PDB file of C-alpha atoms in Angstrom:
ATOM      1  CA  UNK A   1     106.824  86.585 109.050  1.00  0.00           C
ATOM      2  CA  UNK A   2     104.573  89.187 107.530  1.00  0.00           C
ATOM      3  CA  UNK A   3     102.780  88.264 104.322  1.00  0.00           C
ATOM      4  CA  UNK A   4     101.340  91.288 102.069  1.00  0.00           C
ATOM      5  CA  UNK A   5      98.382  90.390  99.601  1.00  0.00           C
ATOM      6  CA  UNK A   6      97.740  92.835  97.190  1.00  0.00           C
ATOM      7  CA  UNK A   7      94.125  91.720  96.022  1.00  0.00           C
ATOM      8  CA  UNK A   8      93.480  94.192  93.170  1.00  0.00           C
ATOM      9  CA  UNK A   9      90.340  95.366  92.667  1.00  0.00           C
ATOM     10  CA  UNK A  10      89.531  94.198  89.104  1.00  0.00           C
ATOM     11  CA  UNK A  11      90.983  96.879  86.482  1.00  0.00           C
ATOM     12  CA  UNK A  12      93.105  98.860  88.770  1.00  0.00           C
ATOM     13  CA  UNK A  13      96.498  97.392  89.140  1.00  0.00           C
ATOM     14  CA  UNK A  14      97.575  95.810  85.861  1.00  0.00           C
ATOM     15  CA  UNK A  15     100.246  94.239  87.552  1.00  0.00           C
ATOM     16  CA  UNK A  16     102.222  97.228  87.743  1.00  0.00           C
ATOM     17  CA  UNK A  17     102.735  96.701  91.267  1.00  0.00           C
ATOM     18  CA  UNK A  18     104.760  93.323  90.343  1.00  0.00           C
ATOM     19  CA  UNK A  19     106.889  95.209  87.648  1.00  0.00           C
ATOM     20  CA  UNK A  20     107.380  97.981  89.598  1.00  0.00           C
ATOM     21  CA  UNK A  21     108.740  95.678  92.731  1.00  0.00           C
ATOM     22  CA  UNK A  22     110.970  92.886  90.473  1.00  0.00           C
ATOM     23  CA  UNK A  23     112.756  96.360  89.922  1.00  0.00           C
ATOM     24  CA  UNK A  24     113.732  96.772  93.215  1.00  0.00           C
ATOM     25  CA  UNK A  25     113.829  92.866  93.775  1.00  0.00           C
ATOM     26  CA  UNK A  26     118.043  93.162  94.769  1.00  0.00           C
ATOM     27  CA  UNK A  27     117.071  95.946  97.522  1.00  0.00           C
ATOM     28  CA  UNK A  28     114.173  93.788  98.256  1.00  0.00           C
ATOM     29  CA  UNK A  29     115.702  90.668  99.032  1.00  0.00           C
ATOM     30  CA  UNK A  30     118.364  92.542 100.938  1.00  0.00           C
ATOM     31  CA  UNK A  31     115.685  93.471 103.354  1.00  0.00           C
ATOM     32  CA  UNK A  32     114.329  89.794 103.855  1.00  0.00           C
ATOM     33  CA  UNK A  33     111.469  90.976 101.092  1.00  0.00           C
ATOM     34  CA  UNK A  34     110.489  87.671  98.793  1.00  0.00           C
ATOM     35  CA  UNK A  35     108.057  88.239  95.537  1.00  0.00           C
ATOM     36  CA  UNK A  36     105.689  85.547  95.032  1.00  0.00           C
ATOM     37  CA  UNK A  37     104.491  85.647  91.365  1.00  0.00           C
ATOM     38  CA  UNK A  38     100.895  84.575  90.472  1.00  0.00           C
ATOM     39  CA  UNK A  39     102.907  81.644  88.324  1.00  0.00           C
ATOM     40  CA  UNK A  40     104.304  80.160  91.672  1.00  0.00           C
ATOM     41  CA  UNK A  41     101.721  80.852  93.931  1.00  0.00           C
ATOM     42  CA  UNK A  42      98.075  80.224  91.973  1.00  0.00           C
ATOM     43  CA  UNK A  43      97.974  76.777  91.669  1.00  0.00           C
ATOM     44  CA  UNK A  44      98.853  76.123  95.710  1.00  0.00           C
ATOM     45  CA  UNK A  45      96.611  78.934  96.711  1.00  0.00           C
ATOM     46  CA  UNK A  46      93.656  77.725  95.050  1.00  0.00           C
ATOM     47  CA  UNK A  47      94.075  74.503  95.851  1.00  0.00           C
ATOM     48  CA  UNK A  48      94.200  74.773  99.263  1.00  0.00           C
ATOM     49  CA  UNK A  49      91.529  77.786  99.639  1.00  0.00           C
ATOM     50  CA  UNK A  50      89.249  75.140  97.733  1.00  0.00           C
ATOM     51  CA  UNK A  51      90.037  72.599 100.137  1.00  0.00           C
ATOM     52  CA  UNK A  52      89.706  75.179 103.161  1.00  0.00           C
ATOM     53  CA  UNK A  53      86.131  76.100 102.164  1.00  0.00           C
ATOM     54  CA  UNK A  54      87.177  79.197 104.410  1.00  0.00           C
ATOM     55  CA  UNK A  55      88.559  77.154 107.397  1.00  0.00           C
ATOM     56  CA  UNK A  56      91.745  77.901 109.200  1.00  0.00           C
ATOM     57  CA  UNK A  57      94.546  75.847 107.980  1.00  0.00           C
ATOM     58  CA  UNK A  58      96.251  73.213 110.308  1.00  0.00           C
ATOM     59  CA  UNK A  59      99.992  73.822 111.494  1.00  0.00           C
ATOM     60  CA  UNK A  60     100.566  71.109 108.896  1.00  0.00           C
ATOM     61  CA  UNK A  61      99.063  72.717 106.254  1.00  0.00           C
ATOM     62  CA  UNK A  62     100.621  76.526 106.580  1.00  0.00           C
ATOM     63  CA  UNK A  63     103.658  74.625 106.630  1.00  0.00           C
ATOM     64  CA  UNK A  64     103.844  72.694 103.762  1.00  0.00           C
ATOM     65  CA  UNK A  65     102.387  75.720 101.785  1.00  0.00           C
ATOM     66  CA  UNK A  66     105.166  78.393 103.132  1.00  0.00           C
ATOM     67  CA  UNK A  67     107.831  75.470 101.663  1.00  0.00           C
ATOM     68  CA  UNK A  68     106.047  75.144  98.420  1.00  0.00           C
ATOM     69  CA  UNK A  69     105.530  79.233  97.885  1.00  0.00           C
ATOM     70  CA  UNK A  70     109.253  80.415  99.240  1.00  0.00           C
ATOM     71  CA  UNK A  71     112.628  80.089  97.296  1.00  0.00           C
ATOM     72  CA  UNK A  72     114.445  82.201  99.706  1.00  0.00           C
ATOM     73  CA  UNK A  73     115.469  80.849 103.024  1.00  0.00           C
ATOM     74  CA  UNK A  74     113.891  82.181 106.262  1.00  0.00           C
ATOM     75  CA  UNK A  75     111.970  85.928 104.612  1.00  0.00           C
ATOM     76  CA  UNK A  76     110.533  87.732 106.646  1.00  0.00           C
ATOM     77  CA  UNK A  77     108.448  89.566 104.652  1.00  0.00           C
ATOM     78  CA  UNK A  78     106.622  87.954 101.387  1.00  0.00           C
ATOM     79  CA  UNK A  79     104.473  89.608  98.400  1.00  0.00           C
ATOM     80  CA  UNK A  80     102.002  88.162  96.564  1.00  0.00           C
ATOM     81  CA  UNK A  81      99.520  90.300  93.857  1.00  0.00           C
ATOM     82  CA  UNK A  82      96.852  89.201  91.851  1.00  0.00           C
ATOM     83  CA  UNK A  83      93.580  90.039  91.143  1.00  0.00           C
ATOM     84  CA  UNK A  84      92.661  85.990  91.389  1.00  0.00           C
ATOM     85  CA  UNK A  85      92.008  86.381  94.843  1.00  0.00           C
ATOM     86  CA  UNK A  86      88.629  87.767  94.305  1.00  0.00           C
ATOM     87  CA  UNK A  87      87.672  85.618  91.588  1.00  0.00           C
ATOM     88  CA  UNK A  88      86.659  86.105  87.968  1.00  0.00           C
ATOM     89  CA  UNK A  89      84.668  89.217  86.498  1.00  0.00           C
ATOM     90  CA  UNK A  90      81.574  87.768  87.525  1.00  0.00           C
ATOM     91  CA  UNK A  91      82.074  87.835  91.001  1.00  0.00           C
ATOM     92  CA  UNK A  92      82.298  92.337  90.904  1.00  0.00           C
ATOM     93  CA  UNK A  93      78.684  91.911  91.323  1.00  0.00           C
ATOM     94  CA  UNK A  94      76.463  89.263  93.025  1.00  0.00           C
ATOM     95  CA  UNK A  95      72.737  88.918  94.438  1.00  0.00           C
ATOM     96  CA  UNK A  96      74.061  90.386  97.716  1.00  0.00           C
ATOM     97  CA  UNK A  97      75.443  93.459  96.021  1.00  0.00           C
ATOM     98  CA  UNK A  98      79.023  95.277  94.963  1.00  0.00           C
ATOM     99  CA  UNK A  99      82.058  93.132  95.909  1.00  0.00           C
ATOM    100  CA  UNK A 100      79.600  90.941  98.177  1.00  0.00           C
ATOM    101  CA  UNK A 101      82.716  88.385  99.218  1.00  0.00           C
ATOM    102  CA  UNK A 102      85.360  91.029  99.251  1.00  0.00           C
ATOM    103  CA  UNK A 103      85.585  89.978 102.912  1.00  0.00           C
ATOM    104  CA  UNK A 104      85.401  86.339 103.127  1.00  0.00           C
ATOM    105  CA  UNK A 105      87.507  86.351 100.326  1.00  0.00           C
ATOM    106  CA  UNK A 106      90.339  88.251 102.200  1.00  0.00           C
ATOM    107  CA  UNK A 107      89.667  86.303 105.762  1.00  0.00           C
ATOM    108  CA  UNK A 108      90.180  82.772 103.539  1.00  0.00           C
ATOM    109  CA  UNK A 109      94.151  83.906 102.539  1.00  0.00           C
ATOM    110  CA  UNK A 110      94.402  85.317 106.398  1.00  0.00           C
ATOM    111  CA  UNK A 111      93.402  81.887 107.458  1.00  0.00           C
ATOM    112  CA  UNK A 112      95.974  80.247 105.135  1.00  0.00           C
ATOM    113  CA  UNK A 113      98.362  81.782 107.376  1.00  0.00           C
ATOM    114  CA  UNK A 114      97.363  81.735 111.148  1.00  0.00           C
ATOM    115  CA  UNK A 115     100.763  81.579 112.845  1.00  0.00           C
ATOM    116  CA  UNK A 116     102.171  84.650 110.343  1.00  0.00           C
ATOM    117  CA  UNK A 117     100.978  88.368 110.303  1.00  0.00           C
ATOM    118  CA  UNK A 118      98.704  89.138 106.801  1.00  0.00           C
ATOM    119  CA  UNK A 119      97.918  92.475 105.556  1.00  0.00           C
ATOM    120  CA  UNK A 120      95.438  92.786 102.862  1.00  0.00           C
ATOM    121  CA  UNK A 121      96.408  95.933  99.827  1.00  0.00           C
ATOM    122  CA  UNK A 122      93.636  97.187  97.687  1.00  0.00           C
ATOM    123  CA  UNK A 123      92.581 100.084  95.642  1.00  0.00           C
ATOM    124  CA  UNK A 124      88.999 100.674  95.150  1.00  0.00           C
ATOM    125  CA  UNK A 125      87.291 102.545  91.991  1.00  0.00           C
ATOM    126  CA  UNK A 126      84.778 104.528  90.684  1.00  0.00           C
ATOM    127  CA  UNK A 127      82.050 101.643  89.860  1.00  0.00           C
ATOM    128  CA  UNK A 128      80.888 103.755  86.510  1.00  0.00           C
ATOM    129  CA  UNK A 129      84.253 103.221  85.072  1.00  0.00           C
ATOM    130  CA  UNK A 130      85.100 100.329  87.148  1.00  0.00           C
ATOM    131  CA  UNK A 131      81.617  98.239  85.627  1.00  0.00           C
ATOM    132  CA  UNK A 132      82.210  99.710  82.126  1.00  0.00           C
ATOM    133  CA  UNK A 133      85.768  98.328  81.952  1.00  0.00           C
ATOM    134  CA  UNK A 134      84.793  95.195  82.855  1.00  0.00           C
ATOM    135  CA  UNK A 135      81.705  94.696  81.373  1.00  0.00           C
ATOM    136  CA  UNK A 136      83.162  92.931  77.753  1.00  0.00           C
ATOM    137  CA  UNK A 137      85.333  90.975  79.951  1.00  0.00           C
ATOM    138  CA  UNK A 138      82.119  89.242  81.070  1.00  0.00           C
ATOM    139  CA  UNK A 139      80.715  86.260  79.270  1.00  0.00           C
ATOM    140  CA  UNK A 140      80.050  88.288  76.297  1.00  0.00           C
ATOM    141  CA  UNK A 141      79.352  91.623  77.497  1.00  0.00           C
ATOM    142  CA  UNK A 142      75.545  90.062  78.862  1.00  0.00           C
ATOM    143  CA  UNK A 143      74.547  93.209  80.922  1.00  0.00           C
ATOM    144  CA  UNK A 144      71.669  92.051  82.679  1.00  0.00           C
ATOM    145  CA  UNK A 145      73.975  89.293  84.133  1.00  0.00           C
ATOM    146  CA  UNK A 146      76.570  91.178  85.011  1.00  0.00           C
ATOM    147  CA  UNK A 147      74.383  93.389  87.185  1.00  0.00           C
ATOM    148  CA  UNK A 148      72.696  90.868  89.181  1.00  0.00           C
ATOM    149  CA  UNK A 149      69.837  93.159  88.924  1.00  0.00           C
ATOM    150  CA  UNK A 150      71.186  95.872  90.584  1.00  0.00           C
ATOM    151  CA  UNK A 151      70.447  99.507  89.703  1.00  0.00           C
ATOM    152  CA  UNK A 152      74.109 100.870  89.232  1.00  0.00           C
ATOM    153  CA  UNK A 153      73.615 103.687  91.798  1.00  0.00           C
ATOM    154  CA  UNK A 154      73.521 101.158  94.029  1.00  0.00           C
ATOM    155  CA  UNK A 155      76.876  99.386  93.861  1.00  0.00           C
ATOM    156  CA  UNK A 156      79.068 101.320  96.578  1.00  0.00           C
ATOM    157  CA  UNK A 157      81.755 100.521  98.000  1.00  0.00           C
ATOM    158  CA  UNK A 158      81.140 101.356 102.021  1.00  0.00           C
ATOM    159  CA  UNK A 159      79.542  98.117 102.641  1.00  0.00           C
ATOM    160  CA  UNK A 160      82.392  96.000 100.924  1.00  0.00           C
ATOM    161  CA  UNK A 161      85.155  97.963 102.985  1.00  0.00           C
ATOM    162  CA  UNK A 162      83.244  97.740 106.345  1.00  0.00           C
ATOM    163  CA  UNK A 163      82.212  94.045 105.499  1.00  0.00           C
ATOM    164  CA  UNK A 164      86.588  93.625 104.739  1.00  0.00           C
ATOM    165  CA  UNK A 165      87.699  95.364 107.643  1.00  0.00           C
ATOM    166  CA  UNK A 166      85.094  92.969 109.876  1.00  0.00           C
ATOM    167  CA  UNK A 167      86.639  89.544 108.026  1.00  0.00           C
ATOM    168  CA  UNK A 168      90.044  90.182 108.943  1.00  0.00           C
ATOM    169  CA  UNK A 169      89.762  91.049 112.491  1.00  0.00           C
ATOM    170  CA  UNK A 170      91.881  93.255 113.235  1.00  0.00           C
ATOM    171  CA  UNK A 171      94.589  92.616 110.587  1.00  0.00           C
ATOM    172  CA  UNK A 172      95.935  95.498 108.684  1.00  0.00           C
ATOM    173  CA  UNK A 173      94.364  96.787 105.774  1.00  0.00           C
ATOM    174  CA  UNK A 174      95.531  99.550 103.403  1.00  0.00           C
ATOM    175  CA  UNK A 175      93.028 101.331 101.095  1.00  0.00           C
ATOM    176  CA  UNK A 176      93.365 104.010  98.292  1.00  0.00           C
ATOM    177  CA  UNK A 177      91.557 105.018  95.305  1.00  0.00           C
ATOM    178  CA  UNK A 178      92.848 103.709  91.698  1.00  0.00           C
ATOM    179  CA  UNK A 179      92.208 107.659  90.622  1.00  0.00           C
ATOM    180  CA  UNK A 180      94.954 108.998  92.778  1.00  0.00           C
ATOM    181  CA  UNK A 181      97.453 106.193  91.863  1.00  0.00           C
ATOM    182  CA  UNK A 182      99.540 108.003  89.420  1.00  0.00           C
ATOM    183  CA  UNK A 183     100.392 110.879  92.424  1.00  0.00           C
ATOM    184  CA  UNK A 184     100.954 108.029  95.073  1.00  0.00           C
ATOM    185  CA  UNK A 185     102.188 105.279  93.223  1.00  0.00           C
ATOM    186  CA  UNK A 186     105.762 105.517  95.129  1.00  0.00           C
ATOM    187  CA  UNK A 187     103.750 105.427  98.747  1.00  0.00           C
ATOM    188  CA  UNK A 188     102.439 102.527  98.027  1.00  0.00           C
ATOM    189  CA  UNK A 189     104.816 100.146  96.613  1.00  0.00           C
ATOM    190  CA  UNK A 190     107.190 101.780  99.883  1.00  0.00           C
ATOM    191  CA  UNK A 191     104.283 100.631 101.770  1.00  0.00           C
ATOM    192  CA  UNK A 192     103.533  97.190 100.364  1.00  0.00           C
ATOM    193  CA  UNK A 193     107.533  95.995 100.354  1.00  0.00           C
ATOM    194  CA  UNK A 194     107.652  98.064 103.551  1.00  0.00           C
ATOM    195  CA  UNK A 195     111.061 100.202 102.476  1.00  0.00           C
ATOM    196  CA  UNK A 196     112.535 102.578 104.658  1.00  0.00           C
ATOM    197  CA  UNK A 197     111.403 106.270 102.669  1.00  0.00           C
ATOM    198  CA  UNK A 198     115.198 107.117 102.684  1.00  0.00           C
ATOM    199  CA  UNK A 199     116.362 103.846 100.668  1.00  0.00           C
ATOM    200  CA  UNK A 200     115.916 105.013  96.632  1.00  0.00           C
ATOM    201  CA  UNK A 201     113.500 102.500  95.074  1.00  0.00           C
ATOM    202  CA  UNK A 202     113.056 102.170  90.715  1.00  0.00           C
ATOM    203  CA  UNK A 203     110.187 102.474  88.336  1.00  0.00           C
ATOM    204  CA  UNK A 204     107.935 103.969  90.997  1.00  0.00           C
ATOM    205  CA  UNK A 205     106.311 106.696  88.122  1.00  0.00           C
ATOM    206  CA  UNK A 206     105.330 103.842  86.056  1.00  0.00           C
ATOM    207  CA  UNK A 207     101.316 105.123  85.848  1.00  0.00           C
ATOM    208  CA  UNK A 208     103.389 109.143  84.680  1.00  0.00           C
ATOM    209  CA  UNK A 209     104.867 107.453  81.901  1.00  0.00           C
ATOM    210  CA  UNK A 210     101.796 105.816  80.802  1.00  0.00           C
ATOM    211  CA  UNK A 211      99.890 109.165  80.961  1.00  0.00           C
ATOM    212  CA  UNK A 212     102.994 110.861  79.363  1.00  0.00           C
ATOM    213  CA  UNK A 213     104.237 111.434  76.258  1.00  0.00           C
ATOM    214  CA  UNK A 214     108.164 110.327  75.989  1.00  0.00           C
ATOM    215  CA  UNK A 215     109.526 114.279  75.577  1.00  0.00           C
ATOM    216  CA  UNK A 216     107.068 115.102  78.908  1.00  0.00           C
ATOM    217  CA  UNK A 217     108.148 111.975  81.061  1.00  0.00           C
ATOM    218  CA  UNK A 218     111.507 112.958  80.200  1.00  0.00           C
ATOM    219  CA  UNK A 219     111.259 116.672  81.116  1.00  0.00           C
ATOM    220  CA  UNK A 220     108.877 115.710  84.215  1.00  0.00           C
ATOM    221  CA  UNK A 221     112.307 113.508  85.378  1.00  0.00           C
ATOM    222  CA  UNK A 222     114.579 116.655  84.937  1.00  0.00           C
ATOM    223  CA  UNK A 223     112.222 118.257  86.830  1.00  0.00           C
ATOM    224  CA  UNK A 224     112.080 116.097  90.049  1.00  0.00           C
ATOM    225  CA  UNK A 225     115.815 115.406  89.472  1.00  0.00           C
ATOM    226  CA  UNK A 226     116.382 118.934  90.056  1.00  0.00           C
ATOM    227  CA  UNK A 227     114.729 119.390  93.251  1.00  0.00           C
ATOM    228  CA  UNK A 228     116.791 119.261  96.121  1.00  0.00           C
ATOM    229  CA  UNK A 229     115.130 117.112  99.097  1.00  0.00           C
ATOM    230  CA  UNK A 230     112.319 116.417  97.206  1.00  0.00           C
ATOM    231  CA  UNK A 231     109.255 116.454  99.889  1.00  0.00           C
ATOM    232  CA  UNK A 232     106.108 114.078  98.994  1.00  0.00           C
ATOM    233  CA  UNK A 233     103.486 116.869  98.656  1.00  0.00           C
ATOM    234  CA  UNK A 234     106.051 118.959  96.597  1.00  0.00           C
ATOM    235  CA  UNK A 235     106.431 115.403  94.015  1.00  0.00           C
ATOM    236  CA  UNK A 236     102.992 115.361  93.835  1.00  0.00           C
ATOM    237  CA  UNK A 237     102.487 118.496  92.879  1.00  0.00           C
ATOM    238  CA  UNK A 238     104.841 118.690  90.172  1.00  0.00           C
ATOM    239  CA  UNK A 239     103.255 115.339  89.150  1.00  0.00           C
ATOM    240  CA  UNK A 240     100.124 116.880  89.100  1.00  0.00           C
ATOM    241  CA  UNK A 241     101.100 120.068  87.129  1.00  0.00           C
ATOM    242  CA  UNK A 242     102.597 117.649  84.670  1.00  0.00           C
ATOM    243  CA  UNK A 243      99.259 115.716  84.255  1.00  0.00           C
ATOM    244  CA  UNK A 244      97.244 118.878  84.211  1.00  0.00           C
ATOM    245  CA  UNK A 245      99.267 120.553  81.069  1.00  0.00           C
ATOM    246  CA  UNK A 246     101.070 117.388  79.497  1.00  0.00           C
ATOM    247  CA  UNK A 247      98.700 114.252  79.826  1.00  0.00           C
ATOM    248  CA  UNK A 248      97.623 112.239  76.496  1.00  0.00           C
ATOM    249  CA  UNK A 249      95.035 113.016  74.770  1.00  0.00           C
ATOM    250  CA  UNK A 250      91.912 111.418  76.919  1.00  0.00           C
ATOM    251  CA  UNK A 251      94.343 109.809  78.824  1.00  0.00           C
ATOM    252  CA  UNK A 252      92.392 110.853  81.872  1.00  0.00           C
ATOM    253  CA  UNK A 253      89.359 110.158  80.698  1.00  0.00           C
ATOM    254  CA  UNK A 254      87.165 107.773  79.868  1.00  0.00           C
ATOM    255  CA  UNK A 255      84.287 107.149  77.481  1.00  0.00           C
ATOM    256  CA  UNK A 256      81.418 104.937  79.299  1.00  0.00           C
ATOM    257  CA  UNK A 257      79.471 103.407  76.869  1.00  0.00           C
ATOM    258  CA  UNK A 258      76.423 100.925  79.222  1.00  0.00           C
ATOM    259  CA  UNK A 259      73.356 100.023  78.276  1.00  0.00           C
ATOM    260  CA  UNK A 260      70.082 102.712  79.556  1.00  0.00           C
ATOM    261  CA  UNK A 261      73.179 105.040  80.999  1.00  0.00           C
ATOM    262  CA  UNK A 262      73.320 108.618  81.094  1.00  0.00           C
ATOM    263  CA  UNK A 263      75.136 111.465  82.059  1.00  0.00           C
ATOM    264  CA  UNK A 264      73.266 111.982  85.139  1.00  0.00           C
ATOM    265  CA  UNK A 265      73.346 108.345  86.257  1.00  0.00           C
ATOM    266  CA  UNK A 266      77.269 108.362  85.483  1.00  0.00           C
ATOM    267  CA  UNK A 267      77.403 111.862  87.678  1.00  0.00           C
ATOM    268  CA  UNK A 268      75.238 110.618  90.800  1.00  0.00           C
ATOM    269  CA  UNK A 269      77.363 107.274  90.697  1.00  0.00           C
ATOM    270  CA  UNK A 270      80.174 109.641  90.905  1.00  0.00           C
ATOM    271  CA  UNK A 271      78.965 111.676  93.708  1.00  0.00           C
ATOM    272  CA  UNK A 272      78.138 108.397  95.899  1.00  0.00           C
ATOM    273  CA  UNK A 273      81.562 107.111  95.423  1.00  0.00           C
ATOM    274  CA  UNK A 274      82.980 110.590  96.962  1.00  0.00           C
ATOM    275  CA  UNK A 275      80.994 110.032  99.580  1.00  0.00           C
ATOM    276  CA  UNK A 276      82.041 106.435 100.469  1.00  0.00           C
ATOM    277  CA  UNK A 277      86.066 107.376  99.842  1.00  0.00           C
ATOM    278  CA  UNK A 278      85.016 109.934 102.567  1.00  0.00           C
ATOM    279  CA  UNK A 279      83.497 107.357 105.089  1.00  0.00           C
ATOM    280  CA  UNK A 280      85.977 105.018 104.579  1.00  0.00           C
ATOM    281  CA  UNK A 281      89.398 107.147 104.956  1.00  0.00           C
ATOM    282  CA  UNK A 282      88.125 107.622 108.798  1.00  0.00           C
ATOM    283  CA  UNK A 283      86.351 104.117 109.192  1.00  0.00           C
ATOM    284  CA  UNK A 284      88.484 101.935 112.106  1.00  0.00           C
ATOM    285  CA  UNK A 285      91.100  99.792 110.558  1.00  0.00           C
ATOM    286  CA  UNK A 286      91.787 101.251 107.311  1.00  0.00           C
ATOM    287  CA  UNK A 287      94.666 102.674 106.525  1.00  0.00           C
ATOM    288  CA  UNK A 288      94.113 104.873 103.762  1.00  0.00           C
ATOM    289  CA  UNK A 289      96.726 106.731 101.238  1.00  0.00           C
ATOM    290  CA  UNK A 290      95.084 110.060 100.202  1.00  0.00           C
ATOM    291  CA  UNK A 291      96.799 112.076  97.491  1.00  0.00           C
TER     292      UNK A 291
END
C-alpha cells in the first residue's frame, strides 16, 4: 500500500487539499483511495511517533496502527494532511535554523510505515510572508522568540529540502511553491490521490474562487467550459489572465508588517527564495510542480 502525507508547510494549505479530495471521495474510493482526516488519525499518530522517539516501528506496531487509521477494507492507497506533522508555530524556526526538523520529522511518519511505500507532499513559501503570517500565531506575537535569533535573510529553504530529501532515503517527495498553487492546484490533488488525468475530478479551482469575485469565477468557468480539449498550459493561462485582470482587491498581495523590516530586507528575502526554488526544482529526489 502507498501512503501519501501531505505535511503542509505552516500557512499554505488551509486544508483545502482535504475539501478539495472529500469531493472526489466516491471516485476516490473507487480507485482503492482512503482519506484519513486529522480527527481519526492525530491522536494514533502522535502517540506512537512519541513513543517511537524516531525509531522504526515493529511489524506489530504498523499493524495495529493501519487497523486503527483504515475504515475501508484492503486500500491501497491512503491520504493523510495536516500541518501537525511538523509541529506547532514554534517549531518554523529553531537554533539550527529554517524548518531545522523538516527531515526527521518526515523520516519519523516513513518509519511508522516500513513494510508500505510513503511519499511525503509539501509546498514551500516565501519566508517574508511565510514568518509574517505566522508570527501572531506565536505565543503572543514575541518576535525575538520566534526568530531564534536569526537574521531573516537567513531562513532559506535549500537546506530544509536537501536535509528532507536525505531523511527519507530515497522515498518520493513532491515539492511546489504555495505562490503558484492557484495555477496548479488540479496537478496536485491528481498527484496526491494519484488519478488518472483523463478521470474528471471536483472543486480543483478552489484557491480561483477565493481570489475571485462570484461574477469572475463564474465567467472564468464559462471560459474553460468552452474550450475544447482543454491542455494544462492553455488552463493555466486562462487562469492566469483571469488573476491578472479580475483578482480581489490585494488579493495577491500582502502587507508585511515585522518588527526592524524594510522594503529592502523584504526584497533580498525575496530574491534568496528564487534562488533556492531554482536549486531545488533540479536537486535529486524532488519532484517538483512548476507553474
Amino acid at each position: 500500500m502507498k501512503l501519501a502525507f501531505h505535511i503542509g508547510v505552516h500557512g499554505t494549505d488551509g486544508d483545502r487539499l482535504l475539501k478539495t479530495l472529500k469531493e472526489n471521495n466516491d471516485e476516490l474510493l473507487r480507485q482503492g483511495t482512503e482519506i484519513v482526516p486529522p480527527e481519526r488519525h492525530s491522536e494514533f499518530l502522535d502517540q506512537t511517533l512519541m513513543q517511537l522517539q524516531g525509531g522504526t516501528a515493529t511489524n506489530e506496531i504498523e499493524a495495529l496502527l493501519l487497523d486503527s487509521l483504515l475504515v475501508t477494507e484492503d486500500p491501497q492507497r491512503a491520504i493523510f494532511s495536516s500541518t501537525s506533522f511538523l509541529g506547532a508555530v514554534g517549531r518554523i524556526v529553531g537554533q539550527p535554523g529554517f524548518y531545522w526538523q523538516l527531515g526527521t520529522r518526515a523520516a519519523s511518519l516513513v518509519n511508522l510505515f516500513p513494510n508500505h511505500d510513503v511519499e511525503i507532499f509539501a509546498a514551500i513559501r516565501n519566508p517574508a510572508t511565510l514568518l509574517a503570517d505566522m508570527l501572531p500565531q506565536f505565543w503572543g506575537g514575541d518576535y525575538a522568540k520566534f526568530m531564534q535569533g536569526h537574521p531573516p535573510e537567513a531562513l532559506r529553504w535549500r537546506e530544509p529540502a536537501r536535509q528532507l530529501v536525505q531523511a527519507v532515503q530515497g522515498r518520493r517527495v513532491v515539492l511546489w511553491c504555495h505562490e503558484d498553487a492557484p495555477l496548479i492546484w488540479p496537478e496536485i490533488t491528481r498527484l496526491i490521490g494519484d488519478v488518472d488525468p483523463d478521470i474528471p475530478m471536483k472543486a480543483t479551482m478552489l484557491y480561483m474562487q477565493e481570489l475571485l469575485d462570484a461574477q469572475a469565477f463564474q465567467n472564468l468557468r464559462e471560459t474553460l467550459g468552452a474550450q475544447d480539449r482543454l491542455s494544462v498550459a492553455a488552463r493555466r493561462e486562462i487562469c492566469a489572465r483571469f488573476l491578472q485582470d479580475h483578482a480581489k482587491a490585494d488579493a495577491l498581495e500582502q502587507e508585511i508588517d515585522m518588527p526592524g523590516w524594510t522594503q529592502d530586507l523584504v526584497d533580498r528575502m525575496t530574491e534568496n527564495y528564487y534562488q533556492d526554488v531554482a536549486e531545488i526544482t533540479v536537486m535529486p529526489g524532488v519532484e517538483f510542480i512548476m507553474p
